[in-house]
Short mmCIF file of C-alpha atoms and ligand atoms in Angstrom, two decimals:
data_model
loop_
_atom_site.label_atom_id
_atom_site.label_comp_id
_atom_site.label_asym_id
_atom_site.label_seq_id
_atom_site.Cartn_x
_atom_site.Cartn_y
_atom_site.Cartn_z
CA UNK A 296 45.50 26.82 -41.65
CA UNK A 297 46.86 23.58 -39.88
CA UNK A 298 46.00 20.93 -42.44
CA UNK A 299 48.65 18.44 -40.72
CA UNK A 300 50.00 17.07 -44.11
CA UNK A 301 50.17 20.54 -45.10
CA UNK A 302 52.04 22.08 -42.03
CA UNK A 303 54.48 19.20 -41.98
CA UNK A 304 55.23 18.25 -45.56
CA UNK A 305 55.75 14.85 -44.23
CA UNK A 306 53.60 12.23 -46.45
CA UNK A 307 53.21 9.74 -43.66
CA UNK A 308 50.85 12.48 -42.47
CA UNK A 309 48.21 12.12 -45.48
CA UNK A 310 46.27 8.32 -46.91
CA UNK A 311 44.97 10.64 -49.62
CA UNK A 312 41.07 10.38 -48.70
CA UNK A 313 40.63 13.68 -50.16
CA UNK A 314 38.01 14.52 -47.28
CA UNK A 315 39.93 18.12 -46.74
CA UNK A 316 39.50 18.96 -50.41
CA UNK A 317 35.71 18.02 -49.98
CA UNK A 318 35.31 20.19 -46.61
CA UNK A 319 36.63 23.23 -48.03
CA UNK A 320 34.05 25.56 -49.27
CA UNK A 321 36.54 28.08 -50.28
CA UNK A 322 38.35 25.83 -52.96
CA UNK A 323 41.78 26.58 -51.17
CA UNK A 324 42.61 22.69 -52.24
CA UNK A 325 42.96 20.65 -54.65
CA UNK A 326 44.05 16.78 -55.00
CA UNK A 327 47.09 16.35 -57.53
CA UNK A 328 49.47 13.35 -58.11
CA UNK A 329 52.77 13.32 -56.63
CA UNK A 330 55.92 11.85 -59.07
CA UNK A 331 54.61 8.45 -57.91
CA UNK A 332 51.14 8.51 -58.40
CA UNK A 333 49.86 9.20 -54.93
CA UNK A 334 47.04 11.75 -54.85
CA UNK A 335 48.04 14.58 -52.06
CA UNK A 336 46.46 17.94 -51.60
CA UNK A 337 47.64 21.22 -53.20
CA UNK A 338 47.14 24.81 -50.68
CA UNK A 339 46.12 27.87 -52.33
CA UNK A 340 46.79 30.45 -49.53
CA UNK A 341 45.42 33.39 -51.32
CA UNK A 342 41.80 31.48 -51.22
CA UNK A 343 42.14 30.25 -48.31
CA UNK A 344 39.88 32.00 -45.34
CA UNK A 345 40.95 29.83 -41.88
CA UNK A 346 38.11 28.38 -41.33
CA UNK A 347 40.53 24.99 -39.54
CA UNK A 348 37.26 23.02 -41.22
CA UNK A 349 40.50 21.11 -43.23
CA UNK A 350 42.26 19.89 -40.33
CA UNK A 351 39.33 18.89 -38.19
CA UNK A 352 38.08 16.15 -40.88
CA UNK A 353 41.37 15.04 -41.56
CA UNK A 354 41.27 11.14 -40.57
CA UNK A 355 45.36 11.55 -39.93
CA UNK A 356 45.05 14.71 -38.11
CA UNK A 357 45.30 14.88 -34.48
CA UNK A 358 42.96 13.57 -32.60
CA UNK A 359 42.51 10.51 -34.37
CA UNK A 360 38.60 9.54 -34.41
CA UNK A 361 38.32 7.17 -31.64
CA UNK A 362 38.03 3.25 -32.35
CA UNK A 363 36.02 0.40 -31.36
CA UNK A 364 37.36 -3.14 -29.98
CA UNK A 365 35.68 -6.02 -32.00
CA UNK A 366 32.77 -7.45 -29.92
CA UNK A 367 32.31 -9.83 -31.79
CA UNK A 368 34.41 -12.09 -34.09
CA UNK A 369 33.47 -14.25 -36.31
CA UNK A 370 34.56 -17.06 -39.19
CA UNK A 371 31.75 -16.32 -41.99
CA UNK A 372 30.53 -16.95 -45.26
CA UNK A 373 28.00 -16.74 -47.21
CA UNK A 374 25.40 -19.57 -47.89
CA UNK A 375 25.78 -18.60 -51.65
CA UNK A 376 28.41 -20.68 -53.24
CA UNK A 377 28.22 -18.44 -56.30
CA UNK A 378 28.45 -15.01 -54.47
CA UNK A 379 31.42 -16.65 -52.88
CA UNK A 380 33.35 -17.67 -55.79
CA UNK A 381 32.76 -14.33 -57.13
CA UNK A 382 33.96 -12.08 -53.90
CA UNK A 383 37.31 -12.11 -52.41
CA UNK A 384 36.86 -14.34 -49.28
CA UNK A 385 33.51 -15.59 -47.56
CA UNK A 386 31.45 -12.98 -50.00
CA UNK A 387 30.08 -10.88 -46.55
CA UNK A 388 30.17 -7.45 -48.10
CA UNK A 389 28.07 -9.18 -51.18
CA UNK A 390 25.32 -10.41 -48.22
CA UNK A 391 25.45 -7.46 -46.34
CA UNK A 392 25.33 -4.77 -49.49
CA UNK A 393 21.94 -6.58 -50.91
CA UNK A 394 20.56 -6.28 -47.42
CA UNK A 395 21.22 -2.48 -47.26
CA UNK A 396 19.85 -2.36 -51.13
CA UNK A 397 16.71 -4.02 -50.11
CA UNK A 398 16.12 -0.50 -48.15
CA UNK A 399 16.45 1.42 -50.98
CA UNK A 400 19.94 2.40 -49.93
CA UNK A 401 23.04 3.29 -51.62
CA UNK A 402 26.21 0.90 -51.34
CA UNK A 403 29.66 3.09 -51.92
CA UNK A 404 32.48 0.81 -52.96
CA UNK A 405 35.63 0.66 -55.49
CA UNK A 406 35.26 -0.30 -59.12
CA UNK A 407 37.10 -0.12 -62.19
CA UNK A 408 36.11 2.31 -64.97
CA UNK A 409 36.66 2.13 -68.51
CA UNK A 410 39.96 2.86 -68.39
CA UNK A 411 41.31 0.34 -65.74
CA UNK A 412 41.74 2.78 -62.93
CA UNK A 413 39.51 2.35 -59.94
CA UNK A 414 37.40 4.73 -58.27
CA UNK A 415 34.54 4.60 -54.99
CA UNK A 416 31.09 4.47 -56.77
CA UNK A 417 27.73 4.58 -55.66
CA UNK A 418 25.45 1.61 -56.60
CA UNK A 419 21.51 1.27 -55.77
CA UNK A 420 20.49 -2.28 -57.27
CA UNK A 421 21.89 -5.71 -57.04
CA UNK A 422 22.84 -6.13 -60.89
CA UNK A 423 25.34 -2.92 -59.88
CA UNK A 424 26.99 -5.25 -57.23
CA UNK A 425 29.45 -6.89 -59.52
CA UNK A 426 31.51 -3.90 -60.11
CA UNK A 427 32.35 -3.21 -56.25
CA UNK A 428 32.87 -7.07 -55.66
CA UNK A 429 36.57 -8.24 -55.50
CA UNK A 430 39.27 -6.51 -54.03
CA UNK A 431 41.78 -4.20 -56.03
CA UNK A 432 44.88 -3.68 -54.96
CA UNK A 433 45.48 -0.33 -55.95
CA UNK A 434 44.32 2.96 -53.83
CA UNK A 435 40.65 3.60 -55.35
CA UNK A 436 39.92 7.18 -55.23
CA UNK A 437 37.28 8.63 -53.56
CA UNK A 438 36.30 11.08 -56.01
CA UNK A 439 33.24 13.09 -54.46
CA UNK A 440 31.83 10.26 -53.05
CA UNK A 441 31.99 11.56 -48.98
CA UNK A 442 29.65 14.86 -50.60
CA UNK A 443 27.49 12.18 -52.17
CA UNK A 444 27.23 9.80 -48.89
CA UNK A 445 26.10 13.14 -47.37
CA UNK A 446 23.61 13.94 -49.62
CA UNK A 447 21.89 10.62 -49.80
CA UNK A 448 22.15 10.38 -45.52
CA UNK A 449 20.30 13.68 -45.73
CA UNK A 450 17.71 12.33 -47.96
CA UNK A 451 17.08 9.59 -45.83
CA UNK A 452 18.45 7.19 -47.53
CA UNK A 453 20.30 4.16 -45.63
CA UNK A 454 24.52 3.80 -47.11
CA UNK A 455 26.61 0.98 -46.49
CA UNK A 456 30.18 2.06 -47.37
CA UNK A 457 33.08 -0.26 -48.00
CA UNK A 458 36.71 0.94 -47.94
CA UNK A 459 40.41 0.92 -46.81
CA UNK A 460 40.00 2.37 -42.63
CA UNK A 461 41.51 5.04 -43.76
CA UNK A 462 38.76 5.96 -45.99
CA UNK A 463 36.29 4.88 -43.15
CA UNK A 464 37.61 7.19 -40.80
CA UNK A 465 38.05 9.96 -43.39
CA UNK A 466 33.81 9.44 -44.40
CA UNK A 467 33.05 9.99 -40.49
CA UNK A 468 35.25 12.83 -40.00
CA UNK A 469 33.88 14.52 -43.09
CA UNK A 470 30.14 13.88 -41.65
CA UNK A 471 31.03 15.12 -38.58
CA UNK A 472 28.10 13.35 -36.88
CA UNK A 473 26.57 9.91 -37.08
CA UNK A 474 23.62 9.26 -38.71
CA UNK A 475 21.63 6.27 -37.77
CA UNK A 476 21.18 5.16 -41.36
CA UNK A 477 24.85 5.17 -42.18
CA UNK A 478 26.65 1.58 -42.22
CA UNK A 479 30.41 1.02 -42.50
CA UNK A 480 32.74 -1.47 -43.04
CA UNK A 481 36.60 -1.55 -42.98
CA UNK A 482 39.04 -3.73 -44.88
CA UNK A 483 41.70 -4.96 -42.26
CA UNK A 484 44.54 -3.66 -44.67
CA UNK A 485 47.91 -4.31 -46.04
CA UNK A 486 48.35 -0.79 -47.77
CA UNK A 487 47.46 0.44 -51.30
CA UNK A 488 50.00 0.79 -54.27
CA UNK A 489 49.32 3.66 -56.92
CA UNK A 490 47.39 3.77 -59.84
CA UNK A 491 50.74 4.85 -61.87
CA UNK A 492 52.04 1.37 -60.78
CA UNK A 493 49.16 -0.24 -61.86
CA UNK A 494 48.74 1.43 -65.17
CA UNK A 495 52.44 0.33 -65.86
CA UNK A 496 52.21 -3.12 -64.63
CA UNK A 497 48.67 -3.76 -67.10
CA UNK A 498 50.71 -1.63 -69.99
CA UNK A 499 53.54 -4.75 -69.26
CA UNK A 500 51.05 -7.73 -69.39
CA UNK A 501 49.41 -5.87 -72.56
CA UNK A 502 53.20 -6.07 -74.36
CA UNK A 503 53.72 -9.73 -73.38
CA UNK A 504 50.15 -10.59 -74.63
CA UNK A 505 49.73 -8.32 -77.73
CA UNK A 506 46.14 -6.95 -76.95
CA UNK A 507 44.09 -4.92 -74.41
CA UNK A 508 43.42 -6.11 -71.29
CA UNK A 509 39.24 -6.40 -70.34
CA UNK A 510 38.62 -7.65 -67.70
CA UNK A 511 40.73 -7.77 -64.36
CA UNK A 512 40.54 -9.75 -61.42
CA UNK A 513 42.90 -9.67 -58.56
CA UNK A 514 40.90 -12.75 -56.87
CA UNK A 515 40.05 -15.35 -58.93
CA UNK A 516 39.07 -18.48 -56.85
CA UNK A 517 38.87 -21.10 -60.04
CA UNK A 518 42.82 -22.65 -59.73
CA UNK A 519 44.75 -22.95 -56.74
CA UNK A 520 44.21 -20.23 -54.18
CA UNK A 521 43.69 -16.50 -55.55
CA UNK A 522 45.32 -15.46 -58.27
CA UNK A 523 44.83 -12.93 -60.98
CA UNK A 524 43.08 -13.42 -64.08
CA UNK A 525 42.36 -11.15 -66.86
CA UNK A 526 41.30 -11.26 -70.74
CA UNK A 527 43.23 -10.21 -73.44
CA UNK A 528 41.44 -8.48 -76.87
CA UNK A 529 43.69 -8.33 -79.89
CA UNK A 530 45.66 -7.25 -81.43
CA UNK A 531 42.94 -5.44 -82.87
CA UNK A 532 40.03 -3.98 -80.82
CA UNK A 533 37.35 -6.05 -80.98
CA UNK A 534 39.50 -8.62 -81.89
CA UNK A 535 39.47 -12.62 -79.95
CA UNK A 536 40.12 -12.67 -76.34
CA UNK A 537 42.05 -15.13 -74.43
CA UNK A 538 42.00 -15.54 -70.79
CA UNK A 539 45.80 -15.34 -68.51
CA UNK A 540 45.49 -16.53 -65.53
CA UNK A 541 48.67 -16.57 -62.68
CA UNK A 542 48.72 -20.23 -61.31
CA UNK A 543 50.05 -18.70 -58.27
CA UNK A 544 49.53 -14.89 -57.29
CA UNK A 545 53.13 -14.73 -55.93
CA UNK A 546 54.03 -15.52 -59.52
CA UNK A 547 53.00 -11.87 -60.74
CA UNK A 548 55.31 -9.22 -59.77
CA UNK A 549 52.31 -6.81 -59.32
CA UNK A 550 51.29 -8.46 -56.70
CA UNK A 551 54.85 -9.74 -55.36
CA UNK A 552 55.80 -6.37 -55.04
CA UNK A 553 52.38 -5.44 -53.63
CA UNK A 554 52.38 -8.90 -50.98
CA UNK A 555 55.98 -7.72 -50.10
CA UNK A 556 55.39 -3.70 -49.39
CA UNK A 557 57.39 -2.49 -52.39
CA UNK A 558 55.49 -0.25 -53.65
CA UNK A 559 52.65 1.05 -50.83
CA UNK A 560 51.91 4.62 -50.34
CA UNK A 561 54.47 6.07 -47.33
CA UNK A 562 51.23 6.42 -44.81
CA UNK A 563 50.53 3.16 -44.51
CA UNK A 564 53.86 2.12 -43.20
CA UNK A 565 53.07 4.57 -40.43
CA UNK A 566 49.32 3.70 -40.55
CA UNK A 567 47.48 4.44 -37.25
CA UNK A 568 44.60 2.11 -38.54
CA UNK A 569 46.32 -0.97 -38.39
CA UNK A 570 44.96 -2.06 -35.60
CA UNK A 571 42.54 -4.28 -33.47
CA UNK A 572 40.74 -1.07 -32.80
CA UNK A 573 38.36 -0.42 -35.84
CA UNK A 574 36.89 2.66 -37.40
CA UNK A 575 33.81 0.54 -39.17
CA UNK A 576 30.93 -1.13 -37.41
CA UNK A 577 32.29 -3.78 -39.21
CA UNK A 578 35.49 -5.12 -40.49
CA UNK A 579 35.61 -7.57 -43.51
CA UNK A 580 39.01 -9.38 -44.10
CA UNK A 581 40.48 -12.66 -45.16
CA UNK A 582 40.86 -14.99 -42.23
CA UNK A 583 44.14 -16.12 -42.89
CA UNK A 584 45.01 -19.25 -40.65
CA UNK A 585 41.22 -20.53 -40.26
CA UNK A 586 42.47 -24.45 -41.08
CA UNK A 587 43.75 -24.16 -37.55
CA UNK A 588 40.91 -22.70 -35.76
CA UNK A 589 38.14 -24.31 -37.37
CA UNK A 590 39.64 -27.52 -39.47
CA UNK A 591 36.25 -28.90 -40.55
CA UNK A 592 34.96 -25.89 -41.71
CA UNK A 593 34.85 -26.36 -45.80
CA UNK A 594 37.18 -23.60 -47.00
CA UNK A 595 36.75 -24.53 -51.03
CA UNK A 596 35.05 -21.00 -51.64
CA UNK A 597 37.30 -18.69 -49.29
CA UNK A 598 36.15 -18.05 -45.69
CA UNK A 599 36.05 -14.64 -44.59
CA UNK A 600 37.16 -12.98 -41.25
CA UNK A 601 34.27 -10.52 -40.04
CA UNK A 602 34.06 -8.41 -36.98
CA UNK A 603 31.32 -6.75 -35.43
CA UNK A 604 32.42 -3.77 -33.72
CA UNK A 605 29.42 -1.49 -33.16
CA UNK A 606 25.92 -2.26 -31.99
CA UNK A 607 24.65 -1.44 -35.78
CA UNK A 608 27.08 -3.90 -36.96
CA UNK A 609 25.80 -6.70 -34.23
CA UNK A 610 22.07 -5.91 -35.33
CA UNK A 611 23.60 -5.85 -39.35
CA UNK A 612 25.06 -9.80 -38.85
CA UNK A 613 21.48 -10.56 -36.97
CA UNK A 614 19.64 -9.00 -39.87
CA UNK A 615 21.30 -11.27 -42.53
CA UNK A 616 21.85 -14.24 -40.02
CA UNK A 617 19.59 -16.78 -42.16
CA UNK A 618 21.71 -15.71 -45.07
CA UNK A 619 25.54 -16.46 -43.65
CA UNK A 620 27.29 -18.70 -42.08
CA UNK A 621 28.73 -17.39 -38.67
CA UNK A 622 31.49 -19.47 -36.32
CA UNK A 623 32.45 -17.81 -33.50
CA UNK A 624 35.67 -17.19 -32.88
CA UNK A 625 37.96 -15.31 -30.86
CA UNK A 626 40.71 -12.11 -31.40
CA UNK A 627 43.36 -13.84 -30.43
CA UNK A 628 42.84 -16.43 -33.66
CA UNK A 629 42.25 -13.51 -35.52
CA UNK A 630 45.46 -11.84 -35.22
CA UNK A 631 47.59 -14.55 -35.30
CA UNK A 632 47.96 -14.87 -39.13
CA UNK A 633 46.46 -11.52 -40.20
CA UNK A 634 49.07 -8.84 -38.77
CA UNK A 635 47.92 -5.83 -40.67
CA UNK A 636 45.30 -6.38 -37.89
CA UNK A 637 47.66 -5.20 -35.36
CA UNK A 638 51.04 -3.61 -37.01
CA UNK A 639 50.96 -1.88 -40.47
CA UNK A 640 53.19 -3.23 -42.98
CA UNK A 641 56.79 -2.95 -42.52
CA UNK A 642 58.76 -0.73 -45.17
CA UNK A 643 61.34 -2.44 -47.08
CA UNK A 644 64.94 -0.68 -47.76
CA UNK A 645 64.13 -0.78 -51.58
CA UNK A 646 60.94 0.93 -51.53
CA UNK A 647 63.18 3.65 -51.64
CA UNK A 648 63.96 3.17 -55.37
CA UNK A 649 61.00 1.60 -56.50
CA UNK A 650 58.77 3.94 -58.42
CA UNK A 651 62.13 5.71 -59.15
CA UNK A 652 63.15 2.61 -61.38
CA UNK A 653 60.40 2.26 -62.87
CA UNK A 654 60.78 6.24 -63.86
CA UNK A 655 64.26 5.90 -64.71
CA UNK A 656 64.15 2.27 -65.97
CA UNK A 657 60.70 0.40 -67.11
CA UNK A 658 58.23 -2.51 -65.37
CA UNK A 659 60.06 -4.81 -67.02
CA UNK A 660 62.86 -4.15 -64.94
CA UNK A 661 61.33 -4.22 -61.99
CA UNK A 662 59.76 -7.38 -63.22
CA UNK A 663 62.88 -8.70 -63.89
CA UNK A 664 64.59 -7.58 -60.63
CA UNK A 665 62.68 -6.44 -57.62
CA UNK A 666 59.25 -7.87 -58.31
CA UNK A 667 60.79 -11.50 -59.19
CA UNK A 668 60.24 -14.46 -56.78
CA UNK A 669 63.53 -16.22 -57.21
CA UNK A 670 62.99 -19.62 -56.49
CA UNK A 671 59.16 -20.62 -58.13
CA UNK A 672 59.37 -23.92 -57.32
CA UNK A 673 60.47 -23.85 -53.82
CA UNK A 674 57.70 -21.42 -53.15
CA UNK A 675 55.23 -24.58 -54.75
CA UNK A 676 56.79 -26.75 -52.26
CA UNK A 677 56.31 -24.80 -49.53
CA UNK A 678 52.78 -24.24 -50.52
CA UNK A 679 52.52 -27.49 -50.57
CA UNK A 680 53.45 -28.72 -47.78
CA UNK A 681 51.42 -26.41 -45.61
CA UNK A 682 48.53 -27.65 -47.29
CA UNK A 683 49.65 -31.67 -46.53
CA UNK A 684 49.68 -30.38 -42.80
CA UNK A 685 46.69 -28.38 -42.54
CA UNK A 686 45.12 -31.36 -44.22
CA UNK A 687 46.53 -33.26 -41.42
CA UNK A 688 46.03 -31.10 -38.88
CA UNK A 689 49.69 -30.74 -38.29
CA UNK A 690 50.26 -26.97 -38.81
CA UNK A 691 49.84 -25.34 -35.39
CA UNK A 692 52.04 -28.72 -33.98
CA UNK A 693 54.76 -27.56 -36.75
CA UNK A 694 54.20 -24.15 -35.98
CA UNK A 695 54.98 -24.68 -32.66
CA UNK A 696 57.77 -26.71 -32.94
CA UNK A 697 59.59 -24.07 -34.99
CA UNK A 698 59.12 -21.63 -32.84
CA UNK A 699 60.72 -23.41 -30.09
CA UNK A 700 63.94 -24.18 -32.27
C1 FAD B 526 44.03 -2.81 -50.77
C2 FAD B 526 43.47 -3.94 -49.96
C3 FAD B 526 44.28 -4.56 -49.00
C4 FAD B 526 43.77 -5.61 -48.21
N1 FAD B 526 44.58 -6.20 -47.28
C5 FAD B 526 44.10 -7.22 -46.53
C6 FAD B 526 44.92 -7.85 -45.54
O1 FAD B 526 46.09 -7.50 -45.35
N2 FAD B 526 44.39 -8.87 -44.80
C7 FAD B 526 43.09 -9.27 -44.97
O2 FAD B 526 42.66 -10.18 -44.27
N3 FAD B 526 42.29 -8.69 -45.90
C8 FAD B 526 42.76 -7.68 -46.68
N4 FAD B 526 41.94 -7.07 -47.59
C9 FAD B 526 40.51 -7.43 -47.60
C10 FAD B 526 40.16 -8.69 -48.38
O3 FAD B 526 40.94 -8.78 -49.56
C11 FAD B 526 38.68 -8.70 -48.80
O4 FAD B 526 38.36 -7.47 -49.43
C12 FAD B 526 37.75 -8.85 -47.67
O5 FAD B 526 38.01 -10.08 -47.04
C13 FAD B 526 36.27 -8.78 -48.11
O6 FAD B 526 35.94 -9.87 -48.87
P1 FAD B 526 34.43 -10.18 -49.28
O7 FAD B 526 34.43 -11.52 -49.93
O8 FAD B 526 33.50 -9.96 -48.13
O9 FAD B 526 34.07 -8.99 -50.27
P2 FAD B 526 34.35 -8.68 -51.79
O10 FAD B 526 33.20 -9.00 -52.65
O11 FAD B 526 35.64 -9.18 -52.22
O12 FAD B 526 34.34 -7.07 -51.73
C14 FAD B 526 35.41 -6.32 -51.47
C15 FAD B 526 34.97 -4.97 -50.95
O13 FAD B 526 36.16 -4.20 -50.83
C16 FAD B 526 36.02 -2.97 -51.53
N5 FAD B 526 37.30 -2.69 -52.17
C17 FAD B 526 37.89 -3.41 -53.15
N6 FAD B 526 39.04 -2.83 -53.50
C18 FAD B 526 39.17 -1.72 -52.74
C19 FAD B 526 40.14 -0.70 -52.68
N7 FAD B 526 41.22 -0.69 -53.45
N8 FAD B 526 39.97 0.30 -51.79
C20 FAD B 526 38.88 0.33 -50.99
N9 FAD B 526 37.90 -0.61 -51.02
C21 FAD B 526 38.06 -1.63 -51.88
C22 FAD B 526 34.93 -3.20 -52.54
O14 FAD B 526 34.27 -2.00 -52.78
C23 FAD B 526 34.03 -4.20 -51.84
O15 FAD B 526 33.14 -3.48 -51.05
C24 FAD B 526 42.43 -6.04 -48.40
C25 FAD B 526 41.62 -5.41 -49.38
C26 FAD B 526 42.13 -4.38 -50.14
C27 FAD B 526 41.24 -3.73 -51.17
S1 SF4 B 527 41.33 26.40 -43.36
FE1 SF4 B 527 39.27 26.40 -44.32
S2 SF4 B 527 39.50 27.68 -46.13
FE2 SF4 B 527 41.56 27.19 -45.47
S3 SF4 B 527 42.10 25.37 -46.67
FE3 SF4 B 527 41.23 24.65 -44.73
S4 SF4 B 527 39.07 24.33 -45.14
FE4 SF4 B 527 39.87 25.61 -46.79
S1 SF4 B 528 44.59 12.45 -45.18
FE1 SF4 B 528 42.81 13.14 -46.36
S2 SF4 B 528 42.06 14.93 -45.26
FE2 SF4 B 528 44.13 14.55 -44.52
S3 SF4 B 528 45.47 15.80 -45.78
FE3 SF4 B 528 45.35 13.84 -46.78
S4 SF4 B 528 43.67 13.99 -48.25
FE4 SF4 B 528 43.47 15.69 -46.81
S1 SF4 B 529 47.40 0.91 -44.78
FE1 SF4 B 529 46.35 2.52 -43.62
S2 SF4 B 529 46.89 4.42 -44.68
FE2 SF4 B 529 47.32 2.75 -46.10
S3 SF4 B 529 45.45 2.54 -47.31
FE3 SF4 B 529 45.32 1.08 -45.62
S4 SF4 B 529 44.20 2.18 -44.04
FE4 SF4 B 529 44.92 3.72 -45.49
#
């Protein structure tokens, strides 16, 4: 057996795709969490026969599946004001999902279950859309769903599957072939935290609000920007809910610590994915910086970044053309303020403690410590101000200026 991760021991050698433990027909692993919450596979020797199927659908296994340059590039959203406000930027994935659904295909995204964690489901009509729309910032776990893409491929079914490119690349090396009928997109991605650190962060809020959280959003368009929103039931189940909502995103230290790479899962410090090269026909992503590119374009509902990388994902963004709007742009705009496009995230010195602290010590502490933006109000004025000079038109001029300091 060569199973990289498992040969090495090294954890920048594993995203946790769990496409090994789905390839293996003799059971010889299995997917358990590590002290932080990451999901990383287990080797039973004694079951195992060498059969190397482990190591060749291994997305971080040598070679790595070959990538596509963008061919196209585009500043997109959808002509739906209310699928925008409900998605995480321009609402693409929403546009391009119902298209694939109006096949009779299957759509494989994350969603959160019952108990808050989030998984990769399978849905097949548009009033299961919902629960796959929004990003989550946590690594969703793929469960069996690479088997179940498989099965529904073989059927002749058409899937559209959404995930991290890690997850991409881990579907495709499971498949080991393409199939005409299968669509993919990537997120352009800024790494995943664990579900232990999410649990603990919701188990926080739950404290400070006396109930049960309900509902979760990490992208709630309604104040100013994103931020996260959620209900709170109680104290007693079944009891009134009241709606928290973060005026400002930074102001959470979930997603401080998440914005600020204090908590990611080691591989994607060391992730080969982040990269202009892309494993999906299509990439969705935020397109950070698209004031500057296109400053009449009305950005009130989030604008999405979208790249067509494959022929299939050219013909997809003809397909739902009437349905989106599509600005061309260039990758060169692209990259400029979305660098998980081209680096992966850089890894802070105190990631090293992190998830020990909040062993040893609580969430509140790192709350109180780590995951605290110091100065609140100088992060408002900043905020601010770039949105005074985008209004203006001044930012790239500013920009530019700085940079020349
Ligand atoms: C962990 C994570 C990190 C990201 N980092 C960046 C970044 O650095 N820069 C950037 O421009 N964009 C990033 N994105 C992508 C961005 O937030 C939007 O998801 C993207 O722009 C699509 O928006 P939309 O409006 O088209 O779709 P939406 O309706 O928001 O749909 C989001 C899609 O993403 C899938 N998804 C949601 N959460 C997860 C998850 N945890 N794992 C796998 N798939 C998931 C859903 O299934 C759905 O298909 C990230 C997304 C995630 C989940
Ligand atoms: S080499 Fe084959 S039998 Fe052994 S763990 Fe890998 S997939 Fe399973
Ligand atoms: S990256 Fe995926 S396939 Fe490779 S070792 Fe980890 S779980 Fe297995
Ligand atoms: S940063 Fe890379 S390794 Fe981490 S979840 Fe994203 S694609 Fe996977």
């Amino acid at each position: 057996m060569k199973l990289k991760y498992i040969v090495t021991g090294n954890k920048d050698h594993c995203c946790g795709c769990r496409a090994c433990e789905q390839a293996c027909h003799a059971a010889a692993l299995s997917m358990k969490p590590d002290g932080e919450g990451f999901l990383y596979p287990v080797f039973d020797e004694a079951r195992c026969v060498d059969c190397g199927l482990c190591e060749r659908v291994c997305p971080m296994g040598d070679p790595l599946l070959p990538v596509d340059e963008p061919a196209e590039v585009y500043a997109a959203k959808s002509r739906s004001e209310k699928l925008c406000m409900s998605s995480s930027s321009g609402g693409l994935f929403s546009e391009i999902a119902l298209h694939v659904l109006e096949k009779s295909g299957a759509v494989f995204g994350a969603a959160f279950a019952g108990d808050g964690s989030v998984h990769h489901v399978a849905v097949e009509s548009a009033d299961g859309l919902g629960l796959l729309r929004g990003s989550k910032y946590v690594q969703s776990d793929i469960g069996d769903c690479y088997s179940r893409v498989r099965d529904f491929l073989k059927a002749g079914r058409w899937v559209y599957f959404v995930g991290t490119p890690c997850q991409v690349a881990g579907l495709r090396k499971f498949l080991r072939k393409e199939y005409d009928r299968l669509l993919t997109s990537d997120l352009v991605c800024h790494g995943v935290p664990s579900q232990k650190m999410f649990a603990a962060y919701k188990e926080w809020e739950e404290r400070r609000h006396g109930g049960k959280i309900r509902e979760f959003s990490f992208r709630n368009l309604k104040g100013w920007g994103h931020s996260i929103e959620f209900s709170i039931e109680g104290p007693q189940p079944g009891g009134t809910r009241k709606s928290v909502r973060y005026l400002f995103n930074e102001f959470s230290p979930y997603y401080h610590g998440f914005i600020h790479g204090l908590m990611t899962r080691p591989s994607c410090y060391a992730c080969p994915y982040a990269r202009t090269g892309r494993v999906g026909d299509l990439t969705l992503a935020d397109y950070w910086g698209v004031a500057d590119v296109f400053p009449k374009l009305d950005r009130r509902h989030g604008v999405s970044l979208l790249l067509a990388n494959t022929d299939k994902g050219k013909s997809l963004l003809r397909a739902i053309s009437p349905r989106v709007e599509l600005h061309r742009s260039g990758l060169a705009d692209a990259v400029r303020e979305n660098w998980n496009l081209a680096h992966p995230t850089p890894k802070p010195q105190e990631r090293a403690d992190v998830y020990r602290l909040l062993d040893e010590r609580s969430f509140d502490y790192l709350a109180k410590t780590l995951f605290r933006y110091p100065h609140k109000w100088l992060w408002v004025l900043r905020y601010a101000g770039v949105k005074v000079l985008e209004f203006l038109h001044l930012k790239p001029v500013v920009k530019r200026l700085l940079k020349h300091r």
